[in-house]
Amino acid sequence: MNIVIDKELLFEYFKLLKPGSKNEKENFLLGTIHHNKNKFKISSNYLKVLENYFKDKGIGYENIFQSFITNYYQEKRIISFTTSNTKSNEEDELINAYDYDLKDFCFCLIKSKRIRIIESIPNGLSIYDDIKKPNINWTILGLSSRTLLSLDYSNFKSNDEISSFFLSISKLPRIDRTVHIVDSYFNVNTFNSVYLPFKNSTKVKCYTKLENNNSKELNRNTIKSFFGKSKTTVFFSTNKRITHDRKIKLGYLIIELTHDPGEVTQNNLNWTIYFSICEEKTKLFIDKTSNYK
C-alpha cells in the first residue's frame, strides 16, 4: 500500500513515539507508519518542506525526522520522485504525490481539513482530526494500518447509515473496479443495505451455491437483474465446504460478514462485519472462488 502523509500528521506520529497509552486512532497511525508493507510517496520538493518544518521544531525532532528518512530509504519504503515545478504549494505537492504511479491501494493522510485536497482526493483521504467510527476517515486510517477492523449494529443508527458506509467502501480508489461477492443466497428481493451501493459498480462477479432443486438460470437472472445484466457474471458451486462464506473482495480489501448480507440491518443485533486490506486473505479468496464455475 502506498501512503501520502502531510507534515503535521507526521509530526503527530513522532510525538506518539514517547511512552504512554494510546487510543485507537493513535494506534492506527502508529500501525500505518510501522507496517513494513506500506510505502510513503515523497516528492523532492516536499522533502525540502519536511526538512524545513522539522528543523523549525528543534534539534530533537530534526534528528528524529532525519533518522526516519534514512531508515525508510534503506528499507526501500520511500517512493521518491522529482518535481520540476518549484513554485507549487504544499497542497499541490501532496496531490501530485498521490497521483504519482497510482496503484491499489493509495491513501492520503492529513492532520486537518485542506479544502483543495478534499476536492482533489474525495474518496482516498483520511482527515485525522475528523476521525469518528465508522466514518470514512476512521475507515481509511484503519485500513492503512492493516488492522482487522470490525463493525456491528451498535455503530449505526439506521439502515441508511449502513448503506452509506458500504457506498463509501465501494468508492475507495483502486485500479481494478470489479466487485467480487460470495453469498449462498443473494437475497436481493428485499432492501439490502450491503448490496445496494454496489449496484453502481463497473463490474460485478458473484459466486453462489447451487442445490439440486434450484434453477441455475433463475438464480443467475435474479442476481444479474439486481446488479445489472450486462456487467454481472454469476458462478456456481455445489461444494458445501466453500459455499458458506459471505465475503466481498475489492482489490486487496476483503470484507467478511457473519450473517447473510440481507440480514445486516440496524435492528438485527447478531451480525458483525470484519474487513482489512490483506494480500494473504486476497489469495485465499481467489483460490476458493476459482472452484466456482
PDB file of C-alpha atoms in Angstrom:
ATOM      1  CA  MET A   1       0.000   0.000   0.000  1.00  0.00           C
ATOM      2  CA  ASN A   2       1.244   3.498  -0.834  1.00  0.00           C
ATOM      3  CA  ILE A   3       0.723   6.379   1.586  1.00  0.00           C
ATOM      4  CA  VAL A   4       0.937  10.149   1.247  1.00  0.00           C
ATOM      5  CA  ILE A   5       1.182  11.946   4.583  1.00  0.00           C
ATOM      6  CA  ASP A   6       1.365  15.646   5.389  1.00  0.00           C
ATOM      7  CA  LYS A   7       3.949  17.202   7.688  1.00  0.00           C
ATOM      8  CA  GLU A   8       1.536  17.881  10.561  1.00  0.00           C
ATOM      9  CA  LEU A   9       0.403  14.269  10.767  1.00  0.00           C
ATOM     10  CA  LEU A  10       3.989  13.026  10.541  1.00  0.00           C
ATOM     11  CA  PHE A  11       4.703  15.297  13.487  1.00  0.00           C
ATOM     12  CA  GLU A  12       1.804  13.673  15.373  1.00  0.00           C
ATOM     13  CA  TYR A  13       3.456  10.310  14.712  1.00  0.00           C
ATOM     14  CA  PHE A  14       6.800  11.478  16.097  1.00  0.00           C
ATOM     15  CA  LYS A  15       5.078  12.693  19.270  1.00  0.00           C
ATOM     16  CA  LEU A  16       3.469   9.257  19.680  1.00  0.00           C
ATOM     17  CA  LEU A  17       6.892   7.621  19.889  1.00  0.00           C
ATOM     18  CA  LYS A  18       7.052   8.729  23.521  1.00  0.00           C
ATOM     19  CA  PRO A  19       5.917   6.113  26.093  1.00  0.00           C
ATOM     20  CA  GLY A  20       2.295   6.273  27.172  1.00  0.00           C
ATOM     21  CA  SER A  21      -1.133   4.800  26.498  1.00  0.00           C
ATOM     22  CA  LYS A  22      -2.568   5.270  23.008  1.00  0.00           C
ATOM     23  CA  ASN A  23      -6.161   5.478  21.786  1.00  0.00           C
ATOM     24  CA  GLU A  24      -7.477   3.691  18.704  1.00  0.00           C
ATOM     25  CA  LYS A  25      -6.685   6.325  16.120  1.00  0.00           C
ATOM     26  CA  GLU A  26      -3.200   6.840  17.561  1.00  0.00           C
ATOM     27  CA  ASN A  27      -2.580   3.093  17.251  1.00  0.00           C
ATOM     28  CA  PHE A  28      -3.888   3.265  13.672  1.00  0.00           C
ATOM     29  CA  LEU A  29      -1.349   5.987  12.883  1.00  0.00           C
ATOM     30  CA  LEU A  30       1.499   4.058  14.505  1.00  0.00           C
ATOM     31  CA  GLY A  31       0.467   0.892  12.690  1.00  0.00           C
ATOM     32  CA  THR A  32       0.296   2.662   9.330  1.00  0.00           C
ATOM     33  CA  ILE A  33       3.813   4.015   9.558  1.00  0.00           C
ATOM     34  CA  HIS A  34       5.347   0.905  11.117  1.00  0.00           C
ATOM     35  CA  HIS A  35       3.834  -1.725   8.807  1.00  0.00           C
ATOM     36  CA  ASN A  36       6.604  -2.988   6.561  1.00  0.00           C
ATOM     37  CA  LYS A  37       4.302  -3.377   3.527  1.00  0.00           C
ATOM     38  CA  ASN A  38       3.427   0.328   3.470  1.00  0.00           C
ATOM     39  CA  LYS A  39       5.497   2.742   1.407  1.00  0.00           C
ATOM     40  CA  PHE A  40       5.489   6.538   1.520  1.00  0.00           C
ATOM     41  CA  LYS A  41       5.452   8.745  -1.570  1.00  0.00           C
ATOM     42  CA  ILE A  42       7.526  11.904  -1.069  1.00  0.00           C
ATOM     43  CA  SER A  43       8.471  14.283  -3.873  1.00  0.00           C
ATOM     44  CA  SER A  44      11.801  16.106  -3.970  1.00  0.00           C
ATOM     45  CA  ASN A  45      10.016  19.397  -3.304  1.00  0.00           C
ATOM     46  CA  TYR A  46       8.031  18.039  -0.388  1.00  0.00           C
ATOM     47  CA  LEU A  47      11.140  16.525   1.160  1.00  0.00           C
ATOM     48  CA  LYS A  48      12.507  20.072   1.418  1.00  0.00           C
ATOM     49  CA  VAL A  49       9.246  21.216   3.011  1.00  0.00           C
ATOM     50  CA  LEU A  50       9.548  18.418   5.589  1.00  0.00           C
ATOM     51  CA  GLU A  51      13.194  19.173   6.309  1.00  0.00           C
ATOM     52  CA  ASN A  52      12.473  22.855   6.957  1.00  0.00           C
ATOM     53  CA  TYR A  53       9.381  22.063   9.021  1.00  0.00           C
ATOM     54  CA  PHE A  54      11.168  19.697  11.402  1.00  0.00           C
ATOM     55  CA  LYS A  55      14.218  21.931  11.583  1.00  0.00           C
ATOM     56  CA  ASP A  56      11.912  24.621  12.994  1.00  0.00           C
ATOM     57  CA  LYS A  57      10.628  22.101  15.579  1.00  0.00           C
ATOM     58  CA  GLY A  58      14.058  21.908  17.204  1.00  0.00           C
ATOM     59  CA  ILE A  59      17.112  19.697  17.054  1.00  0.00           C
ATOM     60  CA  GLY A  60      15.309  16.759  18.689  1.00  0.00           C
ATOM     61  CA  TYR A  61      12.585  16.452  16.076  1.00  0.00           C
ATOM     62  CA  GLU A  62      15.014  17.321  13.282  1.00  0.00           C
ATOM     63  CA  ASN A  63      17.134  14.325  14.296  1.00  0.00           C
ATOM     64  CA  ILE A  64      14.078  12.059  14.559  1.00  0.00           C
ATOM     65  CA  PHE A  65      12.985  13.082  11.065  1.00  0.00           C
ATOM     66  CA  GLN A  66      16.433  12.517   9.570  1.00  0.00           C
ATOM     67  CA  SER A  67      16.594   9.058  11.163  1.00  0.00           C
ATOM     68  CA  PHE A  68      13.115   8.283   9.862  1.00  0.00           C
ATOM     69  CA  ILE A  69      14.001   9.268   6.296  1.00  0.00           C
ATOM     70  CA  THR A  70      17.349   7.446   6.362  1.00  0.00           C
ATOM     71  CA  ASN A  71      15.901   4.224   7.780  1.00  0.00           C
ATOM     72  CA  TYR A  72      12.906   4.156   5.461  1.00  0.00           C
ATOM     73  CA  TYR A  73      15.101   4.818   2.418  1.00  0.00           C
ATOM     74  CA  GLN A  74      17.329   1.916   3.453  1.00  0.00           C
ATOM     75  CA  GLU A  75      14.272  -0.305   3.869  1.00  0.00           C
ATOM     76  CA  LYS A  76      13.058   0.806   0.400  1.00  0.00           C
ATOM     77  CA  ARG A  77       9.875   2.182   1.919  1.00  0.00           C
ATOM     78  CA  ILE A  78      10.218   5.660   0.423  1.00  0.00           C
ATOM     79  CA  ILE A  79       8.974   6.224  -3.130  1.00  0.00           C
ATOM     80  CA  SER A  80      10.839   9.345  -4.210  1.00  0.00           C
ATOM     81  CA  PHE A  81      10.362  11.304  -7.414  1.00  0.00           C
ATOM     82  CA  THR A  82      11.430  14.670  -8.778  1.00  0.00           C
ATOM     83  CA  THR A  83       9.020  17.531  -9.294  1.00  0.00           C
ATOM     84  CA  SER A  84      10.062  20.266 -11.690  1.00  0.00           C
ATOM     85  CA  ASN A  85       7.657  22.968 -10.514  1.00  0.00           C
ATOM     86  CA  THR A  86       9.480  24.678  -7.667  1.00  0.00           C
ATOM     87  CA  LYS A  87       6.633  27.177  -7.204  1.00  0.00           C
ATOM     88  CA  SER A  88       3.940  24.631  -6.389  1.00  0.00           C
ATOM     89  CA  ASN A  89       2.334  24.914  -2.959  1.00  0.00           C
ATOM     90  CA  GLU A  90       2.126  22.211  -0.314  1.00  0.00           C
ATOM     91  CA  GLU A  91      -1.335  21.037  -1.377  1.00  0.00           C
ATOM     92  CA  ASP A  92      -0.105  20.641  -4.962  1.00  0.00           C
ATOM     93  CA  GLU A  93       2.810  18.529  -3.774  1.00  0.00           C
ATOM     94  CA  LEU A  94       0.567  16.210  -1.773  1.00  0.00           C
ATOM     95  CA  ILE A  95      -1.890  15.826  -4.665  1.00  0.00           C
ATOM     96  CA  ASN A  96       0.946  15.194  -7.140  1.00  0.00           C
ATOM     97  CA  ALA A  97       2.414  12.586  -4.790  1.00  0.00           C
ATOM     98  CA  TYR A  98      -0.961  10.865  -4.536  1.00  0.00           C
ATOM     99  CA  ASP A  99      -1.329  10.748  -8.333  1.00  0.00           C
ATOM    100  CA  TYR A 100       2.251   9.571  -8.921  1.00  0.00           C
ATOM    101  CA  ASP A 101       2.424   5.902 -10.002  1.00  0.00           C
ATOM    102  CA  LEU A 102      -1.097   5.305  -8.668  1.00  0.00           C
ATOM    103  CA  LYS A 103      -1.809   1.690  -7.708  1.00  0.00           C
ATOM    104  CA  ASP A 104      -4.167  -0.285  -5.420  1.00  0.00           C
ATOM    105  CA  PHE A 105      -4.486   1.000  -2.726  1.00  0.00           C
ATOM    106  CA  CYS A 106      -3.125   4.522  -2.213  1.00  0.00           C
ATOM    107  CA  PHE A 107      -4.364   6.774   0.592  1.00  0.00           C
ATOM    108  CA  CYS A 108      -3.656  10.384   1.545  1.00  0.00           C
ATOM    109  CA  LEU A 109      -3.483  11.070   5.292  1.00  0.00           C
ATOM    110  CA  ILE A 110      -3.628  14.618   6.616  1.00  0.00           C
ATOM    111  CA  LYS A 111      -3.910  16.136  10.080  1.00  0.00           C
ATOM    112  CA  SER A 112      -6.704  18.653   9.456  1.00  0.00           C
ATOM    113  CA  LYS A 113      -9.023  19.841   6.684  1.00  0.00           C
ATOM    114  CA  ARG A 114      -7.440  21.169   3.493  1.00  0.00           C
ATOM    115  CA  ILE A 115     -10.168  22.166   1.034  1.00  0.00           C
ATOM    116  CA  ARG A 116      -8.010  21.753  -2.086  1.00  0.00           C
ATOM    117  CA  ILE A 117      -7.044  18.205  -1.094  1.00  0.00           C
ATOM    118  CA  ILE A 118     -10.618  17.284  -0.129  1.00  0.00           C
ATOM    119  CA  GLU A 119     -11.773  18.390  -3.589  1.00  0.00           C
ATOM    120  CA  SER A 120      -8.932  16.601  -5.414  1.00  0.00           C
ATOM    121  CA  ILE A 121      -8.920  13.332  -3.432  1.00  0.00           C
ATOM    122  CA  PRO A 122     -12.540  12.883  -2.282  1.00  0.00           C
ATOM    123  CA  ASN A 123     -12.531   9.114  -1.805  1.00  0.00           C
ATOM    124  CA  GLY A 124      -8.973   8.266  -0.753  1.00  0.00           C
ATOM    125  CA  LEU A 125      -8.483  10.792   2.021  1.00  0.00           C
ATOM    126  CA  SER A 126      -8.392  10.453   5.810  1.00  0.00           C
ATOM    127  CA  ILE A 127      -8.506  13.585   7.974  1.00  0.00           C
ATOM    128  CA  TYR A 128      -7.028  12.693  11.356  1.00  0.00           C
ATOM    129  CA  ASP A 129      -8.820  15.399  13.358  1.00  0.00           C
ATOM    130  CA  ASP A 130     -12.196  14.303  11.937  1.00  0.00           C
ATOM    131  CA  ILE A 131     -11.938  10.597  12.720  1.00  0.00           C
ATOM    132  CA  LYS A 132     -15.104   9.175  14.215  1.00  0.00           C
ATOM    133  CA  LYS A 133     -16.011   5.498  13.990  1.00  0.00           C
ATOM    134  CA  PRO A 134     -17.229   4.396  11.445  1.00  0.00           C
ATOM    135  CA  ASN A 135     -16.777   7.405   9.100  1.00  0.00           C
ATOM    136  CA  ILE A 136     -14.505   7.329   6.046  1.00  0.00           C
ATOM    137  CA  ASN A 137     -11.650   8.994   7.932  1.00  0.00           C
ATOM    138  CA  TRP A 138     -11.694   6.188  10.524  1.00  0.00           C
ATOM    139  CA  THR A 139     -12.058   3.551   7.815  1.00  0.00           C
ATOM    140  CA  ILE A 140      -9.145   4.709   5.656  1.00  0.00           C
ATOM    141  CA  LEU A 141      -6.681   5.184   8.519  1.00  0.00           C
ATOM    142  CA  GLY A 142      -7.698   1.811   9.956  1.00  0.00           C
ATOM    143  CA  LEU A 143      -7.205   0.122   6.588  1.00  0.00           C
ATOM    144  CA  SER A 144      -3.869   1.898   6.164  1.00  0.00           C
ATOM    145  CA  SER A 145      -2.700   0.400   9.440  1.00  0.00           C
ATOM    146  CA  ARG A 146      -3.504  -3.107   8.099  1.00  0.00           C
ATOM    147  CA  THR A 147      -5.682  -3.667  11.174  1.00  0.00           C
ATOM    148  CA  LEU A 148      -8.556  -6.166  11.022  1.00  0.00           C
ATOM    149  CA  LEU A 149     -11.457  -3.750  11.538  1.00  0.00           C
ATOM    150  CA  SER A 150     -14.893  -4.717  12.813  1.00  0.00           C
ATOM    151  CA  LEU A 151     -18.323  -3.089  12.953  1.00  0.00           C
ATOM    152  CA  ASP A 152     -21.728  -4.219  14.205  1.00  0.00           C
ATOM    153  CA  TYR A 153     -25.256  -2.883  14.627  1.00  0.00           C
ATOM    154  CA  SER A 154     -24.196  -0.604  17.515  1.00  0.00           C
ATOM    155  CA  ASN A 155     -22.066   1.513  15.165  1.00  0.00           C
ATOM    156  CA  PHE A 156     -25.064   2.551  13.030  1.00  0.00           C
ATOM    157  CA  LYS A 157     -28.300   4.389  13.751  1.00  0.00           C
ATOM    158  CA  SER A 158     -30.213   3.248  10.660  1.00  0.00           C
ATOM    159  CA  ASN A 159     -30.123   1.024   7.585  1.00  0.00           C
ATOM    160  CA  ASP A 160     -29.362   4.121   5.529  1.00  0.00           C
ATOM    161  CA  GLU A 161     -26.184   4.623   7.571  1.00  0.00           C
ATOM    162  CA  ILE A 162     -25.163   1.032   6.814  1.00  0.00           C
ATOM    163  CA  SER A 163     -25.714   1.631   3.106  1.00  0.00           C
ATOM    164  CA  SER A 164     -23.774   4.907   3.299  1.00  0.00           C
ATOM    165  CA  PHE A 165     -20.861   3.066   4.870  1.00  0.00           C
ATOM    166  CA  PHE A 166     -20.801   0.451   2.099  1.00  0.00           C
ATOM    167  CA  LEU A 167     -21.157   3.205  -0.500  1.00  0.00           C
ATOM    168  CA  SER A 168     -18.011   4.880   0.855  1.00  0.00           C
ATOM    169  CA  ILE A 169     -16.269   1.496   0.768  1.00  0.00           C
ATOM    170  CA  SER A 170     -17.324   0.957  -2.854  1.00  0.00           C
ATOM    171  CA  LYS A 171     -15.793   4.323  -3.817  1.00  0.00           C
ATOM    172  CA  LEU A 172     -12.352   3.661  -2.330  1.00  0.00           C
ATOM    173  CA  PRO A 173      -9.816   4.399  -5.073  1.00  0.00           C
ATOM    174  CA  ARG A 174      -8.397   1.367  -6.837  1.00  0.00           C
ATOM    175  CA  ILE A 175      -7.386   0.425 -10.352  1.00  0.00           C
ATOM    176  CA  ASP A 176      -9.453  -2.781 -10.617  1.00  0.00           C
ATOM    177  CA  ARG A 177     -13.071  -1.692 -10.177  1.00  0.00           C
ATOM    178  CA  THR A 178     -14.501  -5.244 -10.224  1.00  0.00           C
ATOM    179  CA  VAL A 179     -16.507  -6.260  -7.148  1.00  0.00           C
ATOM    180  CA  HIS A 180     -16.371  -9.952  -6.188  1.00  0.00           C
ATOM    181  CA  ILE A 181     -19.128 -11.288  -3.899  1.00  0.00           C
ATOM    182  CA  VAL A 182     -19.518 -14.739  -2.328  1.00  0.00           C
ATOM    183  CA  ASP A 183     -23.001 -15.403  -0.932  1.00  0.00           C
ATOM    184  CA  SER A 184     -25.040 -18.603  -0.716  1.00  0.00           C
ATOM    185  CA  TYR A 185     -28.415 -16.913  -1.178  1.00  0.00           C
ATOM    186  CA  PHE A 186     -28.045 -13.433  -2.722  1.00  0.00           C
ATOM    187  CA  ASN A 187     -31.185 -12.168  -1.038  1.00  0.00           C
ATOM    188  CA  VAL A 188     -31.763  -9.220  -3.384  1.00  0.00           C
ATOM    189  CA  ASN A 189     -35.564  -9.209  -3.465  1.00  0.00           C
ATOM    190  CA  THR A 190     -35.798  -7.083  -0.322  1.00  0.00           C
ATOM    191  CA  PHE A 191     -33.994  -3.959   0.883  1.00  0.00           C
ATOM    192  CA  ASN A 192     -30.347  -4.986   1.160  1.00  0.00           C
ATOM    193  CA  SER A 193     -28.175  -2.363   2.893  1.00  0.00           C
ATOM    194  CA  VAL A 194     -24.978  -4.124   1.865  1.00  0.00           C
ATOM    195  CA  TYR A 195     -25.632  -4.731  -1.827  1.00  0.00           C
ATOM    196  CA  LEU A 196     -27.488  -1.569  -2.862  1.00  0.00           C
ATOM    197  CA  PRO A 197     -24.307   0.594  -3.043  1.00  0.00           C
ATOM    198  CA  PHE A 198     -22.630  -1.953  -5.329  1.00  0.00           C
ATOM    199  CA  LYS A 199     -25.344  -1.681  -7.995  1.00  0.00           C
ATOM    200  CA  ASN A 200     -23.354   1.233  -9.436  1.00  0.00           C
ATOM    201  CA  SER A 201     -20.137  -0.788  -9.701  1.00  0.00           C
ATOM    202  CA  THR A 202     -18.427  -1.093 -13.078  1.00  0.00           C
ATOM    203  CA  LYS A 203     -18.281  -4.884 -12.958  1.00  0.00           C
ATOM    204  CA  VAL A 204     -19.654  -7.485 -10.520  1.00  0.00           C
ATOM    205  CA  LYS A 205     -18.702 -11.144 -10.180  1.00  0.00           C
ATOM    206  CA  CYS A 206     -20.980 -13.224  -7.950  1.00  0.00           C
ATOM    207  CA  TYR A 207     -20.273 -16.664  -6.508  1.00  0.00           C
ATOM    208  CA  THR A 208     -23.165 -18.656  -5.073  1.00  0.00           C
ATOM    209  CA  LYS A 209     -24.272 -22.191  -4.262  1.00  0.00           C
ATOM    210  CA  LEU A 210     -26.415 -24.424  -6.433  1.00  0.00           C
ATOM    211  CA  GLU A 211     -28.662 -27.008  -4.791  1.00  0.00           C
ATOM    212  CA  ASN A 212     -30.369 -29.924  -6.545  1.00  0.00           C
ATOM    213  CA  ASN A 213     -33.827 -28.381  -6.762  1.00  0.00           C
ATOM    214  CA  ASN A 214     -32.653 -24.877  -7.696  1.00  0.00           C
ATOM    215  CA  SER A 215     -32.723 -23.435 -11.192  1.00  0.00           C
ATOM    216  CA  LYS A 216     -29.324 -22.131 -12.279  1.00  0.00           C
ATOM    217  CA  GLU A 217     -30.858 -19.802 -14.858  1.00  0.00           C
ATOM    218  CA  LEU A 218     -33.449 -18.418 -12.439  1.00  0.00           C
ATOM    219  CA  ASN A 219     -30.753 -17.666  -9.840  1.00  0.00           C
ATOM    220  CA  ARG A 220     -28.483 -16.152 -12.453  1.00  0.00           C
ATOM    221  CA  ASN A 221     -31.222 -13.928 -13.868  1.00  0.00           C
ATOM    222  CA  THR A 222     -32.296 -12.723 -10.416  1.00  0.00           C
ATOM    223  CA  ILE A 223     -28.757 -11.708  -9.479  1.00  0.00           C
ATOM    224  CA  LYS A 224     -27.979 -10.147 -12.868  1.00  0.00           C
ATOM    225  CA  SER A 225     -31.238  -8.194 -12.823  1.00  0.00           C
ATOM    226  CA  PHE A 226     -30.297  -6.664  -9.477  1.00  0.00           C
ATOM    227  CA  PHE A 227     -26.684  -5.647 -10.178  1.00  0.00           C
ATOM    228  CA  GLY A 228     -27.065  -5.104 -13.941  1.00  0.00           C
ATOM    229  CA  LYS A 229     -27.345  -7.752 -16.624  1.00  0.00           C
ATOM    230  CA  SER A 230     -24.536  -6.574 -18.887  1.00  0.00           C
ATOM    231  CA  LYS A 231     -21.936  -6.088 -16.136  1.00  0.00           C
ATOM    232  CA  THR A 232     -22.671  -9.072 -13.866  1.00  0.00           C
ATOM    233  CA  THR A 233     -21.274 -12.594 -14.072  1.00  0.00           C
ATOM    234  CA  VAL A 234     -22.575 -15.402 -11.854  1.00  0.00           C
ATOM    235  CA  PHE A 235     -20.655 -18.553 -10.925  1.00  0.00           C
ATOM    236  CA  PHE A 236     -21.993 -21.619  -9.094  1.00  0.00           C
ATOM    237  CA  SER A 237     -20.730 -24.423  -6.873  1.00  0.00           C
ATOM    238  CA  THR A 238     -22.352 -27.440  -5.212  1.00  0.00           C
ATOM    239  CA  ASN A 239     -19.440 -27.863  -2.786  1.00  0.00           C
ATOM    240  CA  LYS A 240     -20.881 -27.093   0.661  1.00  0.00           C
ATOM    241  CA  ARG A 241     -17.386 -26.712   2.123  1.00  0.00           C
ATOM    242  CA  ILE A 242     -16.829 -23.481   0.215  1.00  0.00           C
ATOM    243  CA  THR A 243     -20.313 -22.011  -0.318  1.00  0.00           C
ATOM    244  CA  HIS A 244     -20.994 -20.974   3.278  1.00  0.00           C
ATOM    245  CA  ASP A 245     -18.732 -17.904   3.025  1.00  0.00           C
ATOM    246  CA  ARG A 246     -20.152 -14.389   2.996  1.00  0.00           C
ATOM    247  CA  LYS A 247     -17.386 -12.230   1.582  1.00  0.00           C
ATOM    248  CA  ILE A 248     -16.774  -9.246  -0.667  1.00  0.00           C
ATOM    249  CA  LYS A 249     -13.463  -8.533  -2.388  1.00  0.00           C
ATOM    250  CA  LEU A 250     -12.489  -5.090  -3.664  1.00  0.00           C
ATOM    251  CA  GLY A 251      -8.908  -5.377  -4.847  1.00  0.00           C
ATOM    252  CA  TYR A 252      -6.929  -6.376  -1.767  1.00  0.00           C
ATOM    253  CA  LEU A 253      -9.764  -5.316   0.547  1.00  0.00           C
ATOM    254  CA  ILE A 254     -11.633  -8.308   1.957  1.00  0.00           C
ATOM    255  CA  ILE A 255     -14.960  -7.844   3.767  1.00  0.00           C
ATOM    256  CA  GLU A 256     -16.312 -10.789   5.786  1.00  0.00           C
ATOM    257  CA  LEU A 257     -19.848 -10.909   7.193  1.00  0.00           C
ATOM    258  CA  THR A 258     -21.024 -13.241   9.958  1.00  0.00           C
ATOM    259  CA  HIS A 259     -24.600 -13.227   8.634  1.00  0.00           C
ATOM    260  CA  ASP A 260     -26.440 -13.192   5.326  1.00  0.00           C
ATOM    261  CA  PRO A 261     -25.951  -9.667   3.878  1.00  0.00           C
ATOM    262  CA  GLY A 262     -29.732  -9.323   3.662  1.00  0.00           C
ATOM    263  CA  GLU A 263     -29.821  -9.651   7.474  1.00  0.00           C
ATOM    264  CA  VAL A 264     -27.324  -6.842   8.043  1.00  0.00           C
ATOM    265  CA  THR A 265     -29.819  -4.333   9.400  1.00  0.00           C
ATOM    266  CA  GLN A 266     -29.740  -1.924  12.312  1.00  0.00           C
ATOM    267  CA  ASN A 267     -32.419  -3.812  14.265  1.00  0.00           C
ATOM    268  CA  ASN A 268     -30.641  -7.168  13.958  1.00  0.00           C
ATOM    269  CA  LEU A 269     -28.246  -7.431  16.912  1.00  0.00           C
ATOM    270  CA  ASN A 270     -26.345 -10.530  15.808  1.00  0.00           C
ATOM    271  CA  TRP A 271     -24.094  -9.576  12.890  1.00  0.00           C
ATOM    272  CA  THR A 272     -20.536  -8.329  12.630  1.00  0.00           C
ATOM    273  CA  ILE A 273     -18.532  -7.080   9.643  1.00  0.00           C
ATOM    274  CA  TYR A 274     -14.789  -7.721   9.543  1.00  0.00           C
ATOM    275  CA  PHE A 275     -12.622  -6.050   6.926  1.00  0.00           C
ATOM    276  CA  SER A 276      -8.981  -5.395   6.138  1.00  0.00           C
ATOM    277  CA  ILE A 277      -6.545  -4.908   3.289  1.00  0.00           C
ATOM    278  CA  CYS A 278      -4.612  -8.151   3.234  1.00  0.00           C
ATOM    279  CA  GLU A 279      -2.700  -9.869   0.430  1.00  0.00           C
ATOM    280  CA  GLU A 280      -2.931 -13.278   2.146  1.00  0.00           C
ATOM    281  CA  LYS A 281      -6.728 -13.128   2.550  1.00  0.00           C
ATOM    282  CA  THR A 282      -6.996 -11.991  -1.057  1.00  0.00           C
ATOM    283  CA  LYS A 283      -5.054 -15.015  -2.277  1.00  0.00           C
ATOM    284  CA  LEU A 284      -7.282 -17.356  -0.244  1.00  0.00           C
ATOM    285  CA  PHE A 285     -10.371 -15.664  -1.687  1.00  0.00           C
ATOM    286  CA  ILE A 286      -9.098 -16.100  -5.263  1.00  0.00           C
ATOM    287  CA  ASP A 287      -8.111 -19.707  -4.638  1.00  0.00           C
ATOM    288  CA  LYS A 288     -11.552 -20.573  -3.248  1.00  0.00           C
ATOM    289  CA  THR A 289     -13.611 -18.758  -5.882  1.00  0.00           C
ATOM    290  CA  SER A 290     -11.632 -20.464  -8.647  1.00  0.00           C
ATOM    291  CA  ASN A 291     -13.667 -23.579  -7.756  1.00  0.00           C
ATOM    292  CA  TYR A 292     -16.919 -21.909  -8.851  1.00  0.00           C
ATOM    293  CA  LYS A 293     -17.965 -22.476 -12.461  1.00  0.00           C
TER     294      LYS A 293
END
